[in-house]
Short mmCIF file of C-alpha atoms and ligand atoms in Angstrom, two decimals:
data_model
loop_
_atom_site.label_atom_id
_atom_site.label_comp_id
_atom_site.label_asym_id
_atom_site.label_seq_id
_atom_site.Cartn_x
_atom_site.Cartn_y
_atom_site.Cartn_z
CA MET E 12 -0.07 0.02 0.06
CA SER E 13 2.96 2.30 0.07
CA LEU E 14 2.11 3.71 -3.40
CA HIS E 15 -0.66 5.85 -1.96
CA LYS E 16 0.40 8.80 -0.50
CA MET E 17 -0.96 9.69 2.95
CA SER E 18 -3.12 12.34 1.89
CA GLU E 19 -4.65 11.07 -1.32
CA LEU E 20 -8.04 10.29 0.53
CA SER E 21 -7.66 12.70 3.34
CA GLY E 22 -11.09 14.04 4.95
CA ARG E 23 -12.92 11.11 2.80
CA ARG E 24 -15.71 9.00 4.53
CA ILE E 25 -15.91 5.81 3.02
CA LEU E 26 -18.75 3.28 3.88
CA LEU E 27 -17.39 -0.35 3.41
CA GLY E 28 -20.15 -2.94 2.88
CA VAL E 29 -18.96 -6.52 3.15
CA THR E 30 -21.18 -9.51 1.99
CA GLY E 31 -20.54 -13.08 2.41
CA GLY E 32 -18.24 -14.47 0.07
CA ILE E 33 -14.52 -16.06 0.36
CA ALA E 34 -13.20 -12.60 -0.78
CA ALA E 35 -14.28 -11.14 2.42
CA TYR E 36 -10.81 -11.94 3.77
CA LYS E 37 -9.30 -8.97 1.31
CA SER E 38 -11.55 -6.46 3.01
CA ALA E 39 -9.09 -6.41 6.01
CA GLU E 40 -6.47 -5.37 3.19
CA LEU E 41 -8.57 -2.74 1.72
CA ILE E 42 -9.69 -1.17 4.96
CA ARG E 43 -5.77 -0.73 5.78
CA GLY E 44 -5.04 0.80 2.52
CA LEU E 45 -7.97 3.20 2.47
CA ARG E 46 -7.09 4.23 5.79
CA LYS E 47 -3.46 4.83 4.82
CA ALA E 48 -4.32 6.84 1.95
CA GLY E 49 -6.09 8.90 4.81
CA ALA E 50 -9.78 8.06 4.57
CA GLU E 51 -12.28 7.56 7.50
CA VAL E 52 -13.66 3.89 7.02
CA ARG E 53 -16.99 2.67 8.45
CA VAL E 54 -18.03 -0.99 7.96
CA VAL E 55 -21.14 -2.60 7.49
CA MET E 56 -21.36 -6.33 7.15
CA THR E 57 -24.06 -8.55 6.32
CA GLU E 58 -25.08 -11.86 8.40
CA ALA E 59 -23.35 -14.04 5.75
CA ALA E 60 -19.92 -11.99 5.76
CA ALA E 61 -19.60 -12.70 9.34
CA GLN E 62 -18.92 -16.42 8.38
CA PHE E 63 -16.13 -15.48 6.17
CA ILE E 64 -14.27 -12.64 8.51
CA THR E 65 -14.86 -11.69 12.15
CA PRO E 66 -16.30 -8.24 12.83
CA MET E 67 -13.64 -7.87 15.46
CA THR E 68 -10.78 -8.23 12.69
CA LEU E 69 -12.71 -5.50 10.81
CA GLN E 70 -13.38 -3.06 14.00
CA ALA E 71 -9.88 -3.15 14.91
CA LEU E 72 -8.87 -2.15 11.27
CA SER E 73 -11.42 0.54 10.90
CA GLY E 74 -11.08 1.81 14.63
CA TRP E 75 -14.79 1.84 14.45
CA PRO E 76 -17.52 -0.59 15.59
CA VAL E 77 -18.97 -2.74 12.78
CA ARG E 78 -22.55 -2.56 12.02
CA GLN E 79 -24.23 -5.42 11.39
CA ASN E 80 -28.02 -4.96 12.34
CA LEU E 81 -31.04 -3.07 10.69
CA PHE E 82 -32.75 -3.44 13.87
CA ASP E 83 -30.10 -2.41 16.37
CA ARG E 84 -31.70 -0.60 19.04
CA GLU E 85 -28.94 1.66 20.09
CA HIS E 86 -28.40 3.09 16.49
CA GLU E 87 -31.95 2.75 14.86
CA ALA E 88 -33.51 4.85 17.44
CA ALA E 89 -31.84 7.72 15.68
CA MET E 90 -32.41 6.17 12.19
CA GLY E 91 -28.93 4.76 12.24
CA HIS E 92 -29.05 3.31 8.69
CA ILE E 93 -30.08 6.75 7.00
CA GLU E 94 -27.45 8.69 8.99
CA LEU E 95 -24.77 6.31 7.65
CA ALA E 96 -26.21 6.90 4.37
CA ARG E 97 -25.82 10.54 4.62
CA TRP E 98 -22.39 10.20 6.38
CA ALA E 99 -20.47 8.48 3.48
CA ASP E 100 -18.92 10.33 0.71
CA LEU E 101 -18.88 6.77 -1.26
CA VAL E 102 -20.43 3.49 -0.42
CA LEU E 103 -18.23 0.80 -1.53
CA VAL E 104 -19.63 -2.89 -1.31
CA ALA E 105 -16.49 -5.20 -1.71
CA PRO E 106 -17.02 -8.07 -2.14
CA ALA E 107 -20.60 -8.04 -3.59
CA THR E 108 -21.88 -11.40 -3.86
CA ALA E 109 -24.45 -12.44 -6.66
CA ASP E 110 -27.14 -12.42 -3.96
CA PHE E 111 -26.32 -8.93 -2.66
CA LEU E 112 -26.32 -7.64 -6.55
CA ALA E 113 -29.76 -9.26 -6.79
CA ARG E 114 -31.46 -7.91 -3.87
CA MET E 115 -29.90 -4.44 -4.62
CA ALA E 116 -31.34 -4.37 -8.35
CA ALA E 117 -34.63 -5.42 -6.62
CA GLY E 118 -34.47 -2.36 -4.40
CA MET E 119 -34.73 -4.40 -1.39
CA ALA E 120 -34.16 -3.26 2.26
CA ASP E 121 -34.29 -6.19 4.54
CA ASP E 122 -30.98 -5.74 6.06
CA LEU E 123 -28.88 -2.89 7.17
CA LEU E 124 -26.61 -2.78 4.20
CA THR E 125 -29.14 -3.02 1.25
CA ALA E 126 -31.19 -0.43 3.60
CA LEU E 127 -28.40 2.18 3.54
CA CYS E 128 -27.85 1.53 -0.28
CA LEU E 129 -31.52 2.55 -0.90
CA ALA E 130 -31.31 5.63 1.17
CA ALA E 131 -27.71 6.53 -0.22
CA GLU E 132 -28.02 9.47 -2.27
CA THR E 133 -23.97 9.46 -2.81
CA ARG E 134 -22.08 7.46 -5.12
CA ILE E 135 -22.39 3.59 -4.73
CA CYS E 136 -19.80 1.23 -6.27
CA VAL E 137 -19.72 -2.57 -6.18
CA ALA E 138 -16.77 -4.97 -6.62
CA PRO E 139 -18.65 -8.23 -7.21
CA ALA E 140 -17.12 -11.67 -6.54
CA MET E 141 -18.62 -15.17 -6.86
CA ASN E 142 -18.23 -18.38 -9.11
CA GLN E 143 -17.70 -17.79 -12.70
CA GLY E 144 -21.04 -19.44 -13.34
CA MET E 145 -22.74 -17.41 -11.19
CA TRP E 146 -21.40 -14.25 -12.88
CA ARG E 147 -22.24 -15.55 -16.38
CA ASN E 148 -25.78 -16.55 -15.29
CA PRO E 149 -28.60 -14.64 -17.34
CA ALA E 150 -30.29 -13.84 -13.77
CA THR E 151 -26.76 -12.10 -12.50
CA GLU E 152 -26.42 -10.53 -15.91
CA ALA E 153 -29.70 -8.96 -15.80
CA ASN E 154 -29.27 -7.78 -12.25
CA VAL E 155 -25.59 -5.90 -13.22
CA THR E 156 -27.64 -4.43 -16.25
CA VAL E 157 -30.48 -2.84 -13.93
CA LEU E 158 -27.36 -1.49 -11.63
CA ARG E 159 -25.60 -0.12 -14.45
CA GLN E 160 -28.92 1.70 -15.60
CA ARG E 161 -28.94 3.28 -12.32
CA GLY E 162 -24.97 4.52 -12.70
CA ILE E 163 -23.55 1.69 -10.44
CA GLU E 164 -20.88 0.47 -12.94
CA PRO E 165 -19.32 -2.77 -11.37
CA TRP E 166 -15.70 -2.75 -10.84
CA GLY E 167 -14.66 -5.61 -11.80
CA PRO E 168 -14.68 -8.75 -11.39
CA ALA E 169 -11.33 -9.78 -12.69
CA GLU E 170 -10.68 -13.24 -14.44
CA GLY E 171 -8.35 -16.10 -12.98
CA ASP E 172 -8.33 -18.88 -10.82
CA GLN E 173 -11.24 -19.00 -8.24
CA ALA E 174 -11.48 -20.65 -4.82
CA CYS E 175 -13.93 -23.13 -6.00
CA GLY E 176 -10.93 -24.34 -8.09
CA GLU E 177 -12.47 -23.21 -11.43
CA THR E 178 -11.35 -20.53 -13.75
CA GLY E 179 -13.00 -17.54 -15.37
CA PRO E 180 -14.60 -14.05 -14.45
CA GLY E 181 -15.75 -13.88 -10.69
CA ARG E 182 -12.70 -12.76 -8.77
CA MET E 183 -12.88 -9.81 -6.68
CA LEU E 184 -10.37 -6.91 -7.89
CA GLU E 185 -7.31 -6.72 -5.85
CA PRO E 186 -7.50 -4.18 -2.91
CA GLU E 187 -4.67 -2.23 -4.40
CA GLU E 188 -6.69 -1.68 -7.52
CA MET E 189 -9.76 -0.63 -5.54
CA ILE E 190 -8.01 1.81 -3.74
CA LYS E 191 -6.52 3.20 -7.27
CA ARG E 192 -10.47 3.79 -8.44
CA VAL E 193 -11.32 5.24 -5.23
CA VAL E 194 -8.30 7.79 -5.40
CA ARG E 195 -9.21 8.44 -8.75
CA LEU E 196 -12.80 8.98 -8.18
CA PHE E 197 -11.99 11.54 -5.50
CA SER E 198 -9.28 13.47 -7.59
CA GLY E 199 -11.64 15.14 -9.50
CA ALA E 200 -10.41 18.27 -9.04
CA ALA E 201 -10.66 18.87 -12.44
CA MET E 202 -14.45 19.83 -12.48
CA ASN E 203 -14.72 20.74 -8.70
CA GLY E 204 -17.77 23.03 -8.26
CA VAL E 205 -18.23 23.71 -11.95
CA ARG E 206 -21.88 23.92 -13.00
CA VAL E 207 -22.62 21.76 -15.80
CA LEU E 208 -26.09 21.79 -17.81
CA LEU E 209 -26.49 18.92 -20.20
CA THR E 210 -29.22 17.60 -22.62
CA ALA E 211 -29.59 13.88 -23.54
CA GLY E 212 -31.72 11.47 -25.17
CA PRO E 213 -34.51 11.87 -28.08
CA THR E 214 -37.40 14.01 -28.01
CA ARG E 215 -40.70 13.00 -29.21
CA GLU E 216 -42.75 15.34 -31.66
CA PRO E 217 -46.64 14.28 -31.37
CA ILE E 218 -48.64 13.59 -34.51
CA ASP E 219 -51.82 13.04 -32.72
CA PRO E 220 -52.51 11.84 -29.00
CA VAL E 221 -51.03 8.16 -30.01
CA ARG E 222 -48.14 8.68 -32.61
CA TYR E 223 -45.22 10.61 -32.26
CA LEU E 224 -41.65 11.34 -34.47
CA THR E 225 -38.46 10.56 -32.78
CA ASN E 226 -35.03 9.04 -33.20
CA ARG E 227 -32.76 6.15 -32.29
CA SER E 228 -31.16 8.09 -29.34
CA SER E 229 -30.91 6.09 -26.18
CA GLY E 230 -29.35 8.35 -23.86
CA LYS E 231 -26.51 6.05 -23.12
CA MET E 232 -24.18 8.82 -24.12
CA GLY E 233 -25.78 11.71 -22.36
CA TYR E 234 -26.18 9.74 -19.24
CA ALA E 235 -22.39 8.60 -19.15
CA LEU E 236 -21.32 12.27 -19.69
CA ALA E 237 -23.40 13.20 -16.76
CA GLY E 238 -21.90 10.53 -14.54
CA ALA E 239 -18.35 11.70 -15.88
CA PHE E 240 -18.96 15.00 -15.02
CA ARG E 241 -20.16 14.07 -11.39
CA ASP E 242 -17.24 12.09 -11.03
CA GLN E 243 -15.04 15.02 -11.72
CA GLY E 244 -16.70 16.98 -8.98
CA ALA E 245 -19.25 18.59 -11.17
CA GLN E 246 -22.89 19.89 -10.32
CA VAL E 247 -24.90 18.41 -12.82
CA VAL E 248 -28.46 19.27 -14.07
CA MET E 249 -29.36 16.96 -16.97
CA ILE E 250 -32.38 17.78 -19.05
CA SER E 251 -33.56 14.09 -20.42
CA GLY E 252 -35.73 13.20 -23.37
CA PRO E 253 -37.67 10.01 -22.77
CA VAL E 254 -35.29 7.13 -22.11
CA HIS E 255 -35.31 3.94 -20.32
CA LEU E 256 -32.46 4.84 -17.95
CA SER E 257 -32.54 5.36 -14.52
CA SER E 258 -31.22 8.76 -13.20
CA PRO E 259 -27.43 8.69 -12.23
CA GLN E 260 -27.23 9.40 -8.58
CA GLY E 261 -26.03 12.63 -7.50
CA VAL E 262 -27.37 14.10 -10.91
CA ASP E 263 -30.50 16.40 -11.00
CA VAL E 264 -32.53 14.83 -13.98
CA ILE E 265 -35.50 16.95 -15.42
CA ARG E 266 -37.52 14.90 -17.78
CA VAL E 267 -39.32 16.32 -21.05
CA GLU E 268 -40.67 15.16 -23.94
CA THR E 269 -40.77 17.33 -26.69
CA ALA E 270 -37.86 19.82 -28.47
CA LEU E 271 -40.22 22.69 -27.22
CA GLU E 272 -40.03 21.40 -23.70
CA MET E 273 -36.39 20.92 -23.93
CA ALA E 274 -35.60 24.17 -25.29
CA ALA E 275 -38.05 25.97 -22.44
CA ALA E 276 -36.24 23.65 -19.63
CA VAL E 277 -32.70 24.82 -21.03
CA MET E 278 -33.28 28.57 -21.36
CA ASP E 279 -35.24 28.81 -18.16
CA ARG E 280 -32.28 27.29 -16.20
CA VAL E 281 -29.02 28.16 -18.19
CA GLU E 282 -28.10 31.01 -16.42
CA GLY E 283 -25.53 30.83 -14.12
CA PHE E 284 -24.01 27.50 -15.60
CA ASP E 285 -20.63 27.21 -16.52
CA ILE E 286 -20.74 24.71 -18.97
CA PHE E 287 -23.46 23.42 -21.63
CA VAL E 288 -23.32 20.36 -23.24
CA ALA E 289 -25.71 19.42 -26.10
CA CYS E 290 -25.73 15.40 -26.06
CA ALA E 291 -29.52 15.51 -27.08
CA ALA E 292 -30.66 14.03 -30.48
CA VAL E 293 -33.31 16.93 -30.83
CA ALA E 294 -35.96 16.69 -33.42
CA ASP E 295 -35.14 19.32 -36.04
CA TYR E 296 -38.66 19.41 -37.21
CA ARG E 297 -42.21 18.98 -35.51
CA PRO E 298 -45.52 18.53 -36.84
CA LEU E 299 -47.11 21.93 -37.46
CA GLU E 300 -50.11 20.73 -35.38
CA ALA E 301 -50.78 17.80 -33.44
CA ALA E 302 -54.13 16.43 -34.25
CA SER E 303 -56.26 16.43 -31.10
CA HIS E 304 -57.81 12.92 -31.91
CA LYS E 305 -56.22 9.93 -33.47
CA ILE E 306 -55.73 10.01 -37.35
CA LYS E 307 -58.12 7.66 -38.87
CA LYS E 308 -56.71 5.33 -41.73
CA GLU E 309 -59.04 6.77 -44.59
CA ALA E 310 -56.79 8.32 -47.14
CA GLU E 311 -54.29 6.43 -49.34
CA SER E 312 -51.75 8.89 -48.46
CA LEU E 313 -50.93 11.27 -46.05
CA GLN E 314 -48.83 14.54 -45.42
CA ILE E 315 -47.76 16.07 -42.37
CA GLY E 316 -46.61 19.49 -42.54
CA MET E 317 -43.39 20.23 -40.41
CA THR E 318 -42.03 23.34 -38.97
CA ARG E 319 -38.57 23.97 -37.57
CA ASN E 320 -37.89 23.48 -33.83
CA PRO E 321 -35.59 26.08 -32.23
CA ASP E 322 -31.88 25.07 -32.14
CA ILE E 323 -31.31 24.70 -28.24
CA LEU E 324 -27.39 24.84 -28.74
CA ALA E 325 -27.22 27.53 -30.98
CA GLY E 326 -29.66 29.59 -28.67
CA VAL E 327 -27.53 29.20 -25.75
CA ALA E 328 -24.15 30.10 -27.59
CA ALA E 329 -25.88 33.29 -28.74
CA LEU E 330 -26.92 34.38 -25.39
CA PRO E 331 -25.04 37.42 -24.10
CA LYS E 332 -22.93 35.93 -21.44
CA PRO E 333 -23.02 32.04 -22.76
CA PRO E 334 -21.41 29.16 -20.81
CA PHE E 335 -18.78 27.28 -22.29
CA CYS E 336 -20.69 25.40 -25.16
CA VAL E 337 -19.94 21.79 -26.20
CA GLY E 338 -22.11 20.39 -29.17
CA PHE E 339 -22.22 16.98 -30.71
CA ALA E 340 -22.73 16.03 -34.23
CA ALA E 341 -24.06 12.92 -35.54
CA GLU E 342 -23.79 12.45 -39.22
CA THR E 343 -23.83 9.36 -41.57
CA GLN E 344 -21.11 10.69 -43.71
CA HIS E 345 -18.04 13.19 -43.67
CA PRO E 346 -18.48 13.60 -39.78
CA GLU E 347 -15.59 16.02 -39.27
CA GLU E 348 -16.29 18.09 -42.10
CA TYR E 349 -19.85 18.54 -41.11
CA ALA E 350 -19.18 18.89 -37.48
CA GLU E 351 -16.61 21.62 -38.15
CA GLN E 352 -19.29 23.37 -40.12
CA LYS E 353 -21.59 23.02 -37.19
CA ARG E 354 -19.10 24.18 -34.91
CA ILE E 355 -18.56 27.35 -36.70
CA SER E 356 -22.49 28.12 -37.58
CA LYS E 357 -23.66 27.42 -34.16
CA CYS E 358 -20.81 29.48 -32.64
CA VAL E 359 -19.96 26.86 -30.02
CA ASP E 360 -16.55 26.21 -28.14
CA MET E 361 -16.14 22.52 -29.03
CA ILE E 362 -18.28 19.74 -30.75
CA ALA E 363 -17.64 16.11 -30.94
CA ALA E 364 -18.18 14.35 -34.02
CA ASN E 365 -19.58 10.77 -34.19
CA LEU E 366 -20.65 8.47 -37.16
CA VAL E 367 -24.33 7.19 -36.63
CA GLY E 368 -26.01 4.39 -38.82
CA ALA E 369 -23.07 2.51 -39.07
CA GLU E 370 -22.43 -1.06 -37.56
CA GLU E 371 -20.27 0.47 -34.42
CA GLY E 372 -20.92 3.02 -32.48
CA GLY E 373 -23.24 5.99 -32.73
CA PHE E 374 -27.03 5.64 -31.67
CA GLU E 375 -28.10 2.90 -28.80
CA LYS E 376 -24.80 0.83 -28.92
CA ASP E 377 -22.89 0.49 -25.89
CA GLU E 378 -19.81 1.73 -27.43
CA ASN E 379 -18.82 4.85 -29.50
CA SER E 380 -16.16 7.14 -30.63
CA LEU E 381 -15.59 10.64 -31.30
CA THR E 382 -13.54 13.29 -32.92
CA VAL E 383 -13.46 16.30 -30.83
CA LEU E 384 -12.75 19.61 -32.29
CA TRP E 385 -12.35 23.31 -31.26
CA GLU E 386 -10.43 26.20 -32.63
CA GLY E 387 -7.23 25.12 -33.88
CA GLY E 388 -7.12 21.91 -32.30
CA ARG E 389 -8.63 18.15 -32.57
CA VAL E 390 -8.49 15.03 -30.82
CA VAL E 391 -9.77 11.52 -31.79
CA LEU E 392 -11.22 9.18 -28.73
CA PRO E 393 -11.35 5.84 -30.27
CA MET E 394 -14.09 3.28 -29.99
CA SER E 395 -14.91 2.25 -26.30
CA GLU E 396 -17.56 1.96 -23.90
CA LYS E 397 -19.69 4.78 -23.75
CA SER E 398 -18.70 5.69 -20.02
CA CYS E 399 -15.03 5.60 -20.59
CA LEU E 400 -15.44 7.63 -23.97
CA ALA E 401 -17.54 10.15 -21.30
CA GLU E 402 -14.37 10.00 -19.06
CA ALA E 403 -12.22 10.95 -21.73
CA LEU E 404 -14.53 13.64 -23.46
CA VAL E 405 -14.99 15.04 -19.85
CA GLU E 406 -11.05 15.30 -19.62
CA GLN E 407 -10.95 17.06 -22.93
CA ILE E 408 -13.69 19.40 -22.23
CA ALA E 409 -11.86 20.54 -18.50
CA LYS E 410 -8.69 21.09 -20.52
CA GLN E 411 -10.52 23.64 -23.04
CA TYR E 412 -12.75 25.12 -20.34
CA GLY E 413 -9.67 25.55 -18.28
CA LYS E 414 -8.12 27.98 -20.63
CA THR E 415 -11.12 29.87 -21.23
CA ASP E 416 -11.98 30.09 -17.31
CA THR E 417 -8.41 31.13 -16.49
CA ALA E 418 -8.47 33.86 -19.46
CA GLN E 419 -11.74 35.27 -18.01
CA ASP E 420 -10.20 35.29 -14.64
CA SER E 421 -7.06 37.18 -15.38
O1 PMT K 13 -28.27 8.68 -26.91
P1 PMT K 13 -27.31 7.49 -27.54
O2 PMT K 13 -28.01 6.22 -28.15
O3 PMT K 13 -26.32 7.08 -26.59
O4 PMT K 13 -26.52 8.13 -28.83
C1 PMT K 13 -25.62 9.12 -28.65
C2 PMT K 13 -25.73 10.03 -30.01
C3 PMT K 13 -25.64 9.57 -31.03
C4 PMT K 13 -27.36 10.76 -29.63
C5 PMT K 13 -24.71 11.54 -29.50
O5 PMT K 13 -23.70 10.87 -29.27
C6 PMT K 13 -24.90 12.39 -30.66
O6 PMT K 13 -24.58 12.49 -31.64
N1 PMT K 13 -26.04 13.63 -30.05
C7 PMT K 13 -26.20 14.56 -30.96
C8 PMT K 13 -27.37 14.19 -31.98
C9 PMT K 13 -27.58 15.23 -32.97
O7 PMT K 13 -28.83 15.87 -32.83
O8 PMT K 13 -26.97 15.96 -33.57
P2 PMT K 13 -27.05 16.91 -34.70
O9 PMT K 13 -26.00 16.75 -35.75
O10 PMT K 13 -28.43 16.69 -35.14
O11 PMT K 13 -27.15 18.19 -33.91
C10 PMT K 13 -25.91 19.22 -33.87
C11 PMT K 13 -25.80 19.55 -32.00
O12 PMT K 13 -26.74 20.56 -32.29
C12 PMT K 13 -26.07 18.67 -31.12
O13 PMT K 13 -25.22 19.05 -29.94
C13 PMT K 13 -27.61 18.59 -30.71
O14 PMT K 13 -27.84 18.30 -29.50
C14 PMT K 13 -28.07 20.26 -30.97
N2 PMT K 13 -29.32 20.61 -31.31
C15 PMT K 13 -29.70 20.02 -32.65
C16 PMT K 13 -31.12 20.26 -32.90
C17 PMT K 13 -31.96 21.30 -32.16
N3 PMT K 13 -32.97 21.57 -32.57
N4 PMT K 13 -31.13 21.75 -30.89
C18 PMT K 13 -30.05 21.48 -30.61
O15 PMT K 13 -29.55 21.67 -29.51
#
């Protein structure tokens, strides 16, 4: 653990959840490392965890009594599980068993750890540890997908030899790796206190009460960006079109449906924000009029008159005191060329071009790649998971925003 400087996690409050798996013995090393890096650590164990490691060991290492019971008279009189949830800057569950992930995905609160995870408004990270067959089981896969949609990205598992004698994915990440990730999480000084407003997802433009025009945006890219800004310390408000994703923890989400609603939600709030990112796939046109009743199937052909929607990004960039503006460009051909035209015509500071409608990347997929352009500069962010890509894009935005911010200050 000597790799970590004493101060890296200084003042950080980490609530470590330990569930019942053989990897629980590694929790001891994890606590030591986190404390060595300066964090205050409190431990909550499930009943099963106590079969693998004693509360006394974890109490001695953390320096605090280990909490095990939801119905603990002494603490629960003061709503102890809520207090614990509020106390933590980070809830880290390591090891997280298949059973725990299932109970968390189901939103259960029948023991102290699940109850405080449900109550927590702070970031929650889980480090799965289980037999490789359990990890690959569709039930576990479905539970992990639900957790991902809620912004809980699992840390690991790693692949390798398992305690049961099998080989495959399911090993808990090593404590050293987890400590590095915790440090990275909290080293988000790049965006500390910066206020970010972003749009995400598609819009729906009603034709009649039952039909609408929309596009293929799933919201994955925008939601990943919201999480990446949050992880870098930003205060994030996201105006989201209709998607099947849960709100990322710690992000204020305002849900809208149409382009006009999205435009109003942005314009009403944008004052006071430092950065505006337009990731939403906003419909350029809407039906001139939405019929008040379902259109009957009578005529052989049907024409729907359309009118232009306001351009939200261009509108924000044209404000007298605009925030630092970042746009996206979704193109089916010549992405960089068209993106550069959009960057200039909409007067935005940066634009991220992506190819849509191809085999890989773009709408709906879990992966994407971007070419990011700004005045006199360009960087290619290669195909990767949207969560990783979002981290890389936020890093680029932080660099360019930092330059303008310093220029304004001086
Ligand atoms: O949601 P996913 O499935 O993860 O897919 C991600 C994505 C492909 C939607 C995303 O990466 C992306 O490219 N988003 C922008 C989509 C888009 O509408 O691009 P555009 O080239 O049509 O628009 C250019 C820019 O103007 C965009 O920043 C857009 O948000 C903005 N715009 C467009 C029209 C409008 N009326 N108002 C706007 O603000």
